mmCIF file of C-alpha atoms and ligand atoms in Angstrom:
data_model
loop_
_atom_site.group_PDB
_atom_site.id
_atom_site.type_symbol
_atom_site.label_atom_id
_atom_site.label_comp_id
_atom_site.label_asym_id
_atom_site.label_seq_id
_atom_site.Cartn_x
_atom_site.Cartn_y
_atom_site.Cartn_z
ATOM 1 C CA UNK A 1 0.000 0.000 0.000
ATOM 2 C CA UNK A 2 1.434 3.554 -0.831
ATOM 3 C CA UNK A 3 1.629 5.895 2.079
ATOM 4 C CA UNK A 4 -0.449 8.959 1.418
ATOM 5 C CA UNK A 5 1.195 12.247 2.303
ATOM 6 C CA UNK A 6 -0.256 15.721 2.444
ATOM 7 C CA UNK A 7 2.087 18.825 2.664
ATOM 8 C CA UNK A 8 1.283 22.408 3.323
ATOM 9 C CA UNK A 9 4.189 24.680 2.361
ATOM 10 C CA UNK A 10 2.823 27.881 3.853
ATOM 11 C CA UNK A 11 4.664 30.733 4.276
ATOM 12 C CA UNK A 12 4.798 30.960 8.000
ATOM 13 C CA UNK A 13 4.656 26.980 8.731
ATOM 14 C CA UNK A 14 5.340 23.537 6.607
ATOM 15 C CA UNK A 15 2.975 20.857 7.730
ATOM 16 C CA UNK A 16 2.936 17.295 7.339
ATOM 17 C CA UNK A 17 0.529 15.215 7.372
ATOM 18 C CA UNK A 18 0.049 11.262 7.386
ATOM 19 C CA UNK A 19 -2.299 8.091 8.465
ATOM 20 C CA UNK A 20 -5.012 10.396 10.007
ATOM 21 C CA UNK A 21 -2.319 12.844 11.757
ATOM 22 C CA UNK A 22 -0.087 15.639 11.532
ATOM 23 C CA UNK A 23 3.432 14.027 11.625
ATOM 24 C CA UNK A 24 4.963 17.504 11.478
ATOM 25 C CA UNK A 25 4.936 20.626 11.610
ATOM 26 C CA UNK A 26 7.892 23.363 11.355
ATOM 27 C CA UNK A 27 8.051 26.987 10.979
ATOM 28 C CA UNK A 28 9.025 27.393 6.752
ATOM 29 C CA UNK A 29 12.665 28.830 8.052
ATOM 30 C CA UNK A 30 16.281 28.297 7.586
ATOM 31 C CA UNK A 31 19.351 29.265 9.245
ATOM 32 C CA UNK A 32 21.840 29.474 6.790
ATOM 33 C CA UNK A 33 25.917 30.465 6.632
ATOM 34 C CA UNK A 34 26.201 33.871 4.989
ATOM 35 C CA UNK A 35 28.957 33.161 2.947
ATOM 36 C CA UNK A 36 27.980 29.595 1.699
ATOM 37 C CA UNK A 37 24.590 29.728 2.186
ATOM 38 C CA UNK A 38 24.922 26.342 3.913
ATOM 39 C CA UNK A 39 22.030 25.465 6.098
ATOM 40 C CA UNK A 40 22.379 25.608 9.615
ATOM 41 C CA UNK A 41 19.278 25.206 11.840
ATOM 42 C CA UNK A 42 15.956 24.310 10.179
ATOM 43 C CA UNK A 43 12.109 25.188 11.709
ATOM 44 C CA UNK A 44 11.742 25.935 15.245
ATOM 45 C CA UNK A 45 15.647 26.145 15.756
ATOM 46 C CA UNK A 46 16.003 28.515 12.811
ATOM 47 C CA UNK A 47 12.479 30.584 13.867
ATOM 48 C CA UNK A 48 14.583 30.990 17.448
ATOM 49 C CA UNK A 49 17.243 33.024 15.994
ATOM 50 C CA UNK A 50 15.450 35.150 14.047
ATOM 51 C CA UNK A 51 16.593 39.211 15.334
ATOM 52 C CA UNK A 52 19.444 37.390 16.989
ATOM 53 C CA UNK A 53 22.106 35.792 14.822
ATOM 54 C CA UNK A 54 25.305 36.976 14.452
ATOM 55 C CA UNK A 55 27.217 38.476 10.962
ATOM 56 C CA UNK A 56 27.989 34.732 9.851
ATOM 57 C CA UNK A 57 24.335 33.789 9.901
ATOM 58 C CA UNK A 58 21.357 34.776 8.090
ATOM 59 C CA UNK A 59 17.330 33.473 8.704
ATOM 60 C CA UNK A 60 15.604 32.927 5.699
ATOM 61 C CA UNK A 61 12.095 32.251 4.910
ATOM 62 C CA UNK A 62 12.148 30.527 1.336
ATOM 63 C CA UNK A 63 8.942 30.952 0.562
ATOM 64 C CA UNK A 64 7.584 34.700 1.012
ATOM 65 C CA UNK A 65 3.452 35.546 -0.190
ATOM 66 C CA UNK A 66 2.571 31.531 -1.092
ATOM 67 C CA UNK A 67 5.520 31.071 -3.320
ATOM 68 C CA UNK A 68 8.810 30.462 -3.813
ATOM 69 C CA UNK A 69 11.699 33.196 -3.207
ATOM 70 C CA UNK A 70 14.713 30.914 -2.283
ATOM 71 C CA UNK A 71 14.184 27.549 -4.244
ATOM 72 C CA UNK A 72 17.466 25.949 -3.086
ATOM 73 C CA UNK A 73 16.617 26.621 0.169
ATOM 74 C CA UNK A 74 13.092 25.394 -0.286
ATOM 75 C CA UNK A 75 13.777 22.310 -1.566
ATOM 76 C CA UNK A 76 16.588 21.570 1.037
ATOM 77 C CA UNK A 77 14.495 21.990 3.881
ATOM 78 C CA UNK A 78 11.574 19.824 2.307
ATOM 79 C CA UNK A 79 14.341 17.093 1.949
ATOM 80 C CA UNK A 80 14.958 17.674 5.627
ATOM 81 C CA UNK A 81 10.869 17.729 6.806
ATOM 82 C CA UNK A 82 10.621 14.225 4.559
ATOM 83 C CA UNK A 83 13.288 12.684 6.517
ATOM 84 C CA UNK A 84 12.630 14.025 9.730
ATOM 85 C CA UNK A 85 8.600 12.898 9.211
ATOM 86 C CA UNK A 86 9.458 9.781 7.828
ATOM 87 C CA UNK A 87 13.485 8.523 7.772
ATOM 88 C CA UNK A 88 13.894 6.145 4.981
ATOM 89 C CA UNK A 89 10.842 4.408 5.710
ATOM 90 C CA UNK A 90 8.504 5.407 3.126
ATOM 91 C CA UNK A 91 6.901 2.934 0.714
ATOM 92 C CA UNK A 92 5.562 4.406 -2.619
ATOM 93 C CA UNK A 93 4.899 7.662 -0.922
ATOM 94 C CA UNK A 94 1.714 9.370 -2.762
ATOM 95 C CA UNK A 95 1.815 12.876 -2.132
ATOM 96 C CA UNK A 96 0.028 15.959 -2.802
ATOM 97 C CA UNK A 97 0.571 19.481 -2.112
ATOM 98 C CA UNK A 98 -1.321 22.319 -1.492
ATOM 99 C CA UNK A 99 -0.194 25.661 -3.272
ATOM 100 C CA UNK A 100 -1.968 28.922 -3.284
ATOM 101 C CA UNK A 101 -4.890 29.484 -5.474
ATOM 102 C CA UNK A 102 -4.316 31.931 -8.666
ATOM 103 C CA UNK A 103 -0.790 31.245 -9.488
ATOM 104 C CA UNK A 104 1.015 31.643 -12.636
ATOM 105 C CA UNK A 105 1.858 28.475 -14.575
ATOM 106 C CA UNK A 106 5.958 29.515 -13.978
ATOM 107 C CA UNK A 107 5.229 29.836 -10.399
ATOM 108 C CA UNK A 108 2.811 26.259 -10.116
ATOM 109 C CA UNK A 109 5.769 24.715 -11.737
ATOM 110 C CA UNK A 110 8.475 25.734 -9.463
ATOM 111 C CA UNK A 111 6.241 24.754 -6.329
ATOM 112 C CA UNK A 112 5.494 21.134 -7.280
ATOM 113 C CA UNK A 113 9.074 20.516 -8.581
ATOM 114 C CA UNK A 114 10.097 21.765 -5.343
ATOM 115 C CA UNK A 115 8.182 19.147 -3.658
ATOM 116 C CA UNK A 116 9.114 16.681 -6.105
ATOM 117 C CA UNK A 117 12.751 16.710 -5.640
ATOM 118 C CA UNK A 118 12.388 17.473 -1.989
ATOM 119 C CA UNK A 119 10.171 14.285 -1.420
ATOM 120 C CA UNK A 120 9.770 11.521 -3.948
ATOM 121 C CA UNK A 121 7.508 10.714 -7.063
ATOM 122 C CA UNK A 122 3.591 10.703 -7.577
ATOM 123 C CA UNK A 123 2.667 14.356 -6.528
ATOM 124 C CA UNK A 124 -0.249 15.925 -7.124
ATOM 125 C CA UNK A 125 -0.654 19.518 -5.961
ATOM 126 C CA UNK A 126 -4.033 21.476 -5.495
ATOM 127 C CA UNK A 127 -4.451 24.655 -4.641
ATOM 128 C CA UNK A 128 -5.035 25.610 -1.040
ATOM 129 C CA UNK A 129 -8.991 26.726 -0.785
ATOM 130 C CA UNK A 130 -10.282 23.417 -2.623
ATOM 131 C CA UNK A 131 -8.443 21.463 -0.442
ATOM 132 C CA UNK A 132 -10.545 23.338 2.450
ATOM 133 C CA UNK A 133 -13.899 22.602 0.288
ATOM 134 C CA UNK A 134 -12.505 18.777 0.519
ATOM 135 C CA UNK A 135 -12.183 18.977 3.731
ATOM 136 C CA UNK A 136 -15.799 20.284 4.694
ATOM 137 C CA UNK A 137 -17.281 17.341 2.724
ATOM 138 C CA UNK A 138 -18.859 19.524 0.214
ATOM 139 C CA UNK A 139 -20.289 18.267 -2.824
ATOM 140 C CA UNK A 140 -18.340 18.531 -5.920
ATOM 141 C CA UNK A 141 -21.220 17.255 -7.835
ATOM 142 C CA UNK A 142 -23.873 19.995 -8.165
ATOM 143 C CA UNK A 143 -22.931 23.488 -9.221
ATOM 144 C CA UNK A 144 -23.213 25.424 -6.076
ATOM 145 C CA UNK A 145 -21.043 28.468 -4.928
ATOM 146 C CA UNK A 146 -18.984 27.997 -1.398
ATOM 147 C CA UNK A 147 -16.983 31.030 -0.567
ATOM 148 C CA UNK A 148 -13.270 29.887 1.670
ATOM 149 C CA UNK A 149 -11.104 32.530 2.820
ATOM 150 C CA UNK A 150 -7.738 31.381 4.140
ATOM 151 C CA UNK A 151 -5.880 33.965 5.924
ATOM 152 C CA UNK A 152 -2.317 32.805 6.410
ATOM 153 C CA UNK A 153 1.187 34.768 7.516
ATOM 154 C CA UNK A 154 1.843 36.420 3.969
ATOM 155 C CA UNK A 155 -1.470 35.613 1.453
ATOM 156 C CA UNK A 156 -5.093 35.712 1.947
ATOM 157 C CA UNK A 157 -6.516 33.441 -0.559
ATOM 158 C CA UNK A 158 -9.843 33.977 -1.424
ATOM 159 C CA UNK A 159 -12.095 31.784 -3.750
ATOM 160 C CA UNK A 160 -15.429 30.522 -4.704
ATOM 161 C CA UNK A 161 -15.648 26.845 -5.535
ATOM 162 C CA UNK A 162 -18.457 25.696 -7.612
ATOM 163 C CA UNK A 163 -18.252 21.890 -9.370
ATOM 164 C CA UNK A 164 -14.920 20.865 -7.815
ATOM 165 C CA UNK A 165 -13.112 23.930 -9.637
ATOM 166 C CA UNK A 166 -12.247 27.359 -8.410
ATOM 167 C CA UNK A 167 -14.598 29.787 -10.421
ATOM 168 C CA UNK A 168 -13.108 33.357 -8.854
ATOM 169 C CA UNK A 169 -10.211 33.463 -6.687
ATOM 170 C CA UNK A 170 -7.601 35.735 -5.272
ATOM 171 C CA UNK A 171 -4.532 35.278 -3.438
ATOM 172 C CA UNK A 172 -3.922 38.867 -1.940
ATOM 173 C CA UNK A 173 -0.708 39.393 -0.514
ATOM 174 C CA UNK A 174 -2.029 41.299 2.693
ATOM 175 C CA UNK A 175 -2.122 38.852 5.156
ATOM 176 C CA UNK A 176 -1.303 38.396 9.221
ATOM 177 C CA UNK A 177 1.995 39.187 9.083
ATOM 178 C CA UNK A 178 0.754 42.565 7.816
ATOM 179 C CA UNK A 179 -0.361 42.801 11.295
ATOM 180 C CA UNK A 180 2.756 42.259 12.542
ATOM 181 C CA UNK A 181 4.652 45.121 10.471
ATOM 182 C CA UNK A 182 2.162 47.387 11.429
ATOM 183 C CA UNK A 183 2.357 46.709 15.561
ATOM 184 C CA UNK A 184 5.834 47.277 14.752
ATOM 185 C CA UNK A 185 5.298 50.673 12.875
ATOM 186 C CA UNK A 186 2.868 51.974 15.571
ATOM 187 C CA UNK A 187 5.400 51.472 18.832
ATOM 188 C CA UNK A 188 8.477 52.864 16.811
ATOM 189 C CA UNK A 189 6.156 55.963 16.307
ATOM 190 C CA UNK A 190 3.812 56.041 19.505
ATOM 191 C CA UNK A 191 6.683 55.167 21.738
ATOM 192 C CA UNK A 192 10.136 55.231 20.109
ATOM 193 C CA UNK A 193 10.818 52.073 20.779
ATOM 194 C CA UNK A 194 12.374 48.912 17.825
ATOM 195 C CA UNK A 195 10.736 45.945 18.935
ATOM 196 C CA UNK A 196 11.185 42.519 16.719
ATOM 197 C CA UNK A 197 9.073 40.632 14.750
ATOM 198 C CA UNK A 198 9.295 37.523 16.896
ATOM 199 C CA UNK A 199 7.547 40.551 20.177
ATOM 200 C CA UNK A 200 5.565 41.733 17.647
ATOM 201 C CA UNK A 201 3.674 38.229 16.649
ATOM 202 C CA UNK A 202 3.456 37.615 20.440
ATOM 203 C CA UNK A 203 1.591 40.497 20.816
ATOM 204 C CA UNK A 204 -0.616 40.083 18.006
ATOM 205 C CA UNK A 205 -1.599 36.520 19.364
ATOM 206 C CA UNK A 206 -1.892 37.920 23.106
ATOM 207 C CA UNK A 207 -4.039 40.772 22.766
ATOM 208 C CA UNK A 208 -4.824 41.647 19.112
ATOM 209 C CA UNK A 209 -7.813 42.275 18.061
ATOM 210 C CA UNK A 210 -9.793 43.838 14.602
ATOM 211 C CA UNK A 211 -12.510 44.968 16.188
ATOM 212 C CA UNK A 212 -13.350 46.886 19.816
ATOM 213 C CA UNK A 213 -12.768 44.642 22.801
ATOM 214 C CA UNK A 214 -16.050 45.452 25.003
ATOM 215 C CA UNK A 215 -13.395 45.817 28.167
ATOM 216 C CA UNK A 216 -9.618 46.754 27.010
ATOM 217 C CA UNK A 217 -6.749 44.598 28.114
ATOM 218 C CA UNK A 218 -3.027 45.204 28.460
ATOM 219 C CA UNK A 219 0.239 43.627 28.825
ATOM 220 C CA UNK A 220 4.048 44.389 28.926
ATOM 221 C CA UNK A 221 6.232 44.383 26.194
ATOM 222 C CA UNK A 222 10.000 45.158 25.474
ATOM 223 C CA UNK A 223 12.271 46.688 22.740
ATOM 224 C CA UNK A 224 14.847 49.179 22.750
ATOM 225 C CA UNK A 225 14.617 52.628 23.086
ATOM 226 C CA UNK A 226 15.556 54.255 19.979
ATOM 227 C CA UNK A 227 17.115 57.573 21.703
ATOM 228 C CA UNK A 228 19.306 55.729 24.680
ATOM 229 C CA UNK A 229 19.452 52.575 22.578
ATOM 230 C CA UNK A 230 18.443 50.994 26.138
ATOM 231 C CA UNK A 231 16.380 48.117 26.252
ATOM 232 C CA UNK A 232 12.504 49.133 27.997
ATOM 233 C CA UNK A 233 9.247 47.541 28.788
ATOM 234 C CA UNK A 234 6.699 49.383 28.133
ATOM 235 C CA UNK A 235 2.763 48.601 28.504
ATOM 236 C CA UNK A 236 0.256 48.036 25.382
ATOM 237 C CA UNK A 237 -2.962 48.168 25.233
ATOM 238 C CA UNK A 238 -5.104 46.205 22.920
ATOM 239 C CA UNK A 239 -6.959 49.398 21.915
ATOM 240 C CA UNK A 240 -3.575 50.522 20.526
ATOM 241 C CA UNK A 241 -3.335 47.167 18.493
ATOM 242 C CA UNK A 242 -6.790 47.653 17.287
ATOM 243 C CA UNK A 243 -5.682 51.072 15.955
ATOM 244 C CA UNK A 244 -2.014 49.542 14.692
ATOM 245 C CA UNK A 245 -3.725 46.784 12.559
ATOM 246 C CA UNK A 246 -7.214 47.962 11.334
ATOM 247 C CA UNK A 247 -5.912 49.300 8.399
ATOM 248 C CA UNK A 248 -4.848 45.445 6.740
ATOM 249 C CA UNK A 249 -7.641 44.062 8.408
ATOM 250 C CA UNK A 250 -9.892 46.117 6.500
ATOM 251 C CA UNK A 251 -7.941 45.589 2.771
ATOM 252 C CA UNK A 252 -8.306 41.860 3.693
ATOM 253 C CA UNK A 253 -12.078 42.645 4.203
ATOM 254 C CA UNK A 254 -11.986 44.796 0.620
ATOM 255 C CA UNK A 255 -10.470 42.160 -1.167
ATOM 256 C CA UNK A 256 -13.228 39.167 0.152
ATOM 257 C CA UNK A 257 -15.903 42.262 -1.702
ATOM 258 C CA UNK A 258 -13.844 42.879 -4.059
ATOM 259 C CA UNK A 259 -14.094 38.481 -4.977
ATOM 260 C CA UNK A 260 -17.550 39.040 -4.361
ATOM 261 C CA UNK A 261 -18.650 41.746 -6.793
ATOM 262 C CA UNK A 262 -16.674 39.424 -9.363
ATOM 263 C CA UNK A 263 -18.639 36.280 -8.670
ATOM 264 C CA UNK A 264 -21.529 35.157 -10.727
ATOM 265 C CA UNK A 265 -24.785 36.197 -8.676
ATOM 266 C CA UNK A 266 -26.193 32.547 -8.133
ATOM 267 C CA UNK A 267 -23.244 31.515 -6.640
ATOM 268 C CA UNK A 268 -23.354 35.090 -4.504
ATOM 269 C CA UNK A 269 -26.983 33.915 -3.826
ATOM 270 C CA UNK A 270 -25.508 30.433 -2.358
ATOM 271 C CA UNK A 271 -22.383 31.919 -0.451
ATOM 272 C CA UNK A 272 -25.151 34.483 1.267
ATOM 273 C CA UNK A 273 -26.981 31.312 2.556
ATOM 274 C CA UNK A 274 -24.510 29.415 3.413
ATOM 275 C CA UNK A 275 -22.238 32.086 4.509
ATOM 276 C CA UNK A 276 -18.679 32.246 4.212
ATOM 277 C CA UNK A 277 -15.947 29.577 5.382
ATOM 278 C CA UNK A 278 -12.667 31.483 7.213
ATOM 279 C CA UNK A 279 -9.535 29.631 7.879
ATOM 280 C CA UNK A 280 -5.625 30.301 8.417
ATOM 281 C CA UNK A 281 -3.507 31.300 11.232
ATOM 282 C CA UNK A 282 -4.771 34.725 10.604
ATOM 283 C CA UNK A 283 -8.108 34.104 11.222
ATOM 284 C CA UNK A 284 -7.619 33.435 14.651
ATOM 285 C CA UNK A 285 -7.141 37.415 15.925
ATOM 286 C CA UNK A 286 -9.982 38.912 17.933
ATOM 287 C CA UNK A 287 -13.159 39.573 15.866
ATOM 288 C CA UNK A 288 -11.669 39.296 12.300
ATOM 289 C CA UNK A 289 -15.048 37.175 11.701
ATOM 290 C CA UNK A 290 -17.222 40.020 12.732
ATOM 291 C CA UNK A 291 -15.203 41.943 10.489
ATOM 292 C CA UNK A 292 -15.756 40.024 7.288
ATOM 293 C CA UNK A 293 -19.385 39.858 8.299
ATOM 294 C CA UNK A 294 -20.086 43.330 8.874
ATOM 295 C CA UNK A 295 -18.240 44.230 5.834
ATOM 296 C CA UNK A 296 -20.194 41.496 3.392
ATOM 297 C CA UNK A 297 -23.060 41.252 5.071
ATOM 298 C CA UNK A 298 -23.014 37.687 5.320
ATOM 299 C CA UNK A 299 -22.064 35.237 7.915
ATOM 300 C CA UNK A 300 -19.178 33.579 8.523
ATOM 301 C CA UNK A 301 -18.300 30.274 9.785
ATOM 302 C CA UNK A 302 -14.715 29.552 11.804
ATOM 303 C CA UNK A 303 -12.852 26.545 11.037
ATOM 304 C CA UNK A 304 -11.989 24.324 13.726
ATOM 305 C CA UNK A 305 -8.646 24.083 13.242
ATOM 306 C CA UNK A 306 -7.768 26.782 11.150
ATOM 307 C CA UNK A 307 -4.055 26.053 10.624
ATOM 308 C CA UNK A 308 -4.295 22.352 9.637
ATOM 309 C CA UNK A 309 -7.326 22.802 7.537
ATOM 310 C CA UNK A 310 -5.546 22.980 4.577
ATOM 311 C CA UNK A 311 -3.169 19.718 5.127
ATOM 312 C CA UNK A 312 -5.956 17.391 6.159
ATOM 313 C CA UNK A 313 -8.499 18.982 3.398
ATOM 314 C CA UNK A 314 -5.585 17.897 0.745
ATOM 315 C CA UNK A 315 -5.310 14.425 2.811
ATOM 316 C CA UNK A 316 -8.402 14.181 1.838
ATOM 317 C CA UNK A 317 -8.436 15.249 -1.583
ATOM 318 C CA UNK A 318 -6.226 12.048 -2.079
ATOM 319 C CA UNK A 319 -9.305 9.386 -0.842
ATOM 320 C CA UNK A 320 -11.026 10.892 -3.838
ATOM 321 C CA UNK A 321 -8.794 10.346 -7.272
ATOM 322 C CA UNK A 322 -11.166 10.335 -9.686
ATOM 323 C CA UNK A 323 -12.445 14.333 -8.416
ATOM 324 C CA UNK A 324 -8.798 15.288 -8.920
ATOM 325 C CA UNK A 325 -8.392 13.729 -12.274
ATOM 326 C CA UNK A 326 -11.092 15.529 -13.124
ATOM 327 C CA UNK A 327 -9.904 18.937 -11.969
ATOM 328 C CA UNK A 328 -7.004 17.676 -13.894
ATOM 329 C CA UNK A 329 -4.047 19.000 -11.172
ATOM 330 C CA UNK A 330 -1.604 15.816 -12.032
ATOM 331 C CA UNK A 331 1.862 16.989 -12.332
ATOM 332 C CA UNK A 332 2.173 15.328 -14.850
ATOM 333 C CA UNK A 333 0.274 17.210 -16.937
ATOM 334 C CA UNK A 334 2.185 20.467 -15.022
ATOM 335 C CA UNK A 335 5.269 19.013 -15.978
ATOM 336 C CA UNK A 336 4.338 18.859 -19.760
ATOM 337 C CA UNK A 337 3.509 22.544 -19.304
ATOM 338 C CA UNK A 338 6.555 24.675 -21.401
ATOM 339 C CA UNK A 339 8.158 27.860 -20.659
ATOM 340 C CA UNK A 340 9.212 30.652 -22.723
HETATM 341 P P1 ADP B 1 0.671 29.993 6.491
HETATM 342 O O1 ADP B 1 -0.263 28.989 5.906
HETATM 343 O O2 ADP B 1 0.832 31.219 5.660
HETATM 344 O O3 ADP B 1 1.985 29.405 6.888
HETATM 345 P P2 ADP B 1 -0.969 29.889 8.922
HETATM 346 O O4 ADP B 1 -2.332 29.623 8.409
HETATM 347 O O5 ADP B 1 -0.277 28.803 9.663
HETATM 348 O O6 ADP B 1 -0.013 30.542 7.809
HETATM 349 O O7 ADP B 1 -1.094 31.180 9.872
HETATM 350 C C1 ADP B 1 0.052 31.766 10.396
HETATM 351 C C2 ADP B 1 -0.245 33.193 10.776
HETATM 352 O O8 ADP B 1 -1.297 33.205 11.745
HETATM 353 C C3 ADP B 1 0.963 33.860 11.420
HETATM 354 O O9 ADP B 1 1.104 35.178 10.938
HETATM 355 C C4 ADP B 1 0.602 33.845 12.898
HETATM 356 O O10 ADP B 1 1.194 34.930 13.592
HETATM 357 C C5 ADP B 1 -0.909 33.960 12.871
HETATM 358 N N1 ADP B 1 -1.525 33.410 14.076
HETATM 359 C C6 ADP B 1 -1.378 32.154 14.562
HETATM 360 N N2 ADP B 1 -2.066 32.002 15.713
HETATM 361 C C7 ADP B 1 -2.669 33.199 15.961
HETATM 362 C C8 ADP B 1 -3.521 33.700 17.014
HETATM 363 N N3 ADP B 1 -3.878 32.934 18.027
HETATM 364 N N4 ADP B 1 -3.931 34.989 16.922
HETATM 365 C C9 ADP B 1 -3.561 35.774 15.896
HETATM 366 N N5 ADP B 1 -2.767 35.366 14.883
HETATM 367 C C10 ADP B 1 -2.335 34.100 14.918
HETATM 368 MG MG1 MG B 2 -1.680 28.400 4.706
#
């Protein structure tokens, strides 16, 4: 029997997923030498140094918005995920891959080979949001429109699914860690002080929020003072944070209307019954689904587990061959795709 493997290469995280569970599940980082570019510390290691290595080390993320900026790197810490997830102990791994909706066929290429040569033969890749509409047990059969919106660390992708097949789709590259640049922007102004992305993301998780908190909440931070170029802790409140990060939230909110006004109006019809499925890491900050409610006037459903929706949605996908020959996503055919 050939072991069926799912992969999410996000942009924040790389997840694994096998037999019914997630068998990893690493932050998409590398630690490399600056003057080789040798790797060094991969995932959590690698996430731990970020703001703190010294001149002969650099953190990358290889893949920045959904795809691919460092495709060495990418592939060399797939090969390292594989055989951390697995050893040498796969048999006839099957694998698919979930890549962001609306790519380019250059940039659907690169991804898949990526995953080819970092794990094995017989990939399939399909694109993020369908592999959500898998996951929810919808039916592929009749034409009826389901809206998913998967906010992850650098893409939002947006579509509406109707048959199996993605009908409108967007993958806008405002996304959580937008959030985190801004909460970054607003203490450097508010309170002259440089804190890092790694504070930053800690705050955004600890009292973020998208919309009013009915009582406001507080907590301590630290940076360094950009006048004595002293470290300080300072308190934040999450009214502040409201204020740093409503401006993204709300482009995030423009872009789900901005699907919508290009969707067909019987599928409109069906997402405004149904409401709207929301996903991601992103999706988990204070009152982002109120937000995409108030601003589409339609209701939205939260995903149970937002960040693993995708992996076990394309887990999923597998079970059903025949749907995905149909929505013809075979590498093989990607591979007999050519380039100018
Ligand atoms: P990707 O698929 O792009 O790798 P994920 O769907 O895993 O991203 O989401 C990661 C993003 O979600 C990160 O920017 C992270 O900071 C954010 N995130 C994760 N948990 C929370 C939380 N509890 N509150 C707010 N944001 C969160
Ligand atoms: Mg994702």
């Amino acid at each position: 029997m050939a072991t069926e493997i799912g992969i999410d290469l996000g942009t924040s995280k790389t997840v694994i997923f096998s037999s019914s569970k997630i068998v990893l599940e690493q932050p998409s980082m590398v630690t490399v030498d600056s003057e080789t570019w040798d790797p060094v510390y991969y995932g959590e290691m690698a996430k731990n140094t970020l703001g703190r290595t010294p001149e002969s080390l650099i953190c990358v993320s290889p893949i920045e918005h959904g795809v691919i900026a460092d495709y060495d790197i990418t592939e060399l810490m797939l090969k390292e995920y594989m055989q951390k997830a697995f050893g040498n102990k796969i048999v006839r791994p099957q694998i698919i891959a979930a890549i962001p909706a609306g790519l380019t066929e250059l940039q659907h290429h690169s991804l898949a080979n990526a995953v080819e040569s970092g794990g094995g033969r017989n990939i399939t890749v399909i694109e993020g949001p369908l592999a959500v509409a898998f996951g929810l047990g919808i039916d592929f059969t009749k034409p009826h429109g389901t809206m998913i919106v998967d906010i992850g660390a650098g893409t939002t992708d947006i579509a509406v699914i109707t048959l199996g097949g993605i009908s409108v789709c967007d993958s806008f590259k405002t996304a959580s860690n937008n959030f985190d640049s801004q909460i970054i922007r607003y203490i450097r102004k508010e309170y002259n002080i440089e804190i890092g992305e790694l504070m930053a993301e800690n705050i955004k998780k600890t009292i973020g929020a998208v919309v009013e908190r009915p009582i406001d909440i507080a907590m301590m931070a630290k940076g360094r003072n950009l006048y004595t170029g002293l470290p300080e802790s300072f308190e934040i409140t999450a009214s502040e944070v409201f204020e740093a990060v409503s401006e993204p939230a709300v482009m995030i909110c423009e872009a789900i209307r901005s699907v919508l006004s290009r969707t067909d109006p019987d599928l409109v019809a069906d997402i405004n019954k149904e409401g709207i499925y929301l996903t991601g890491g992103g999706s988990l900050i204070y009152g982002m689904n109120r937000l995409i409610a108030d601003y589409t006037g339609t209701s939205v459903h939260m995903l149970e587990d937002p960040t693993h929706s995708v992996v076990r949605g394309a887990a999923e996908a597998l079970k059903h061959p025949s749907m995905l020959k149909n929505i013809n996503y075979q590498l093989r055919s990607i591979k007999e795709l050519t380039f100018e």
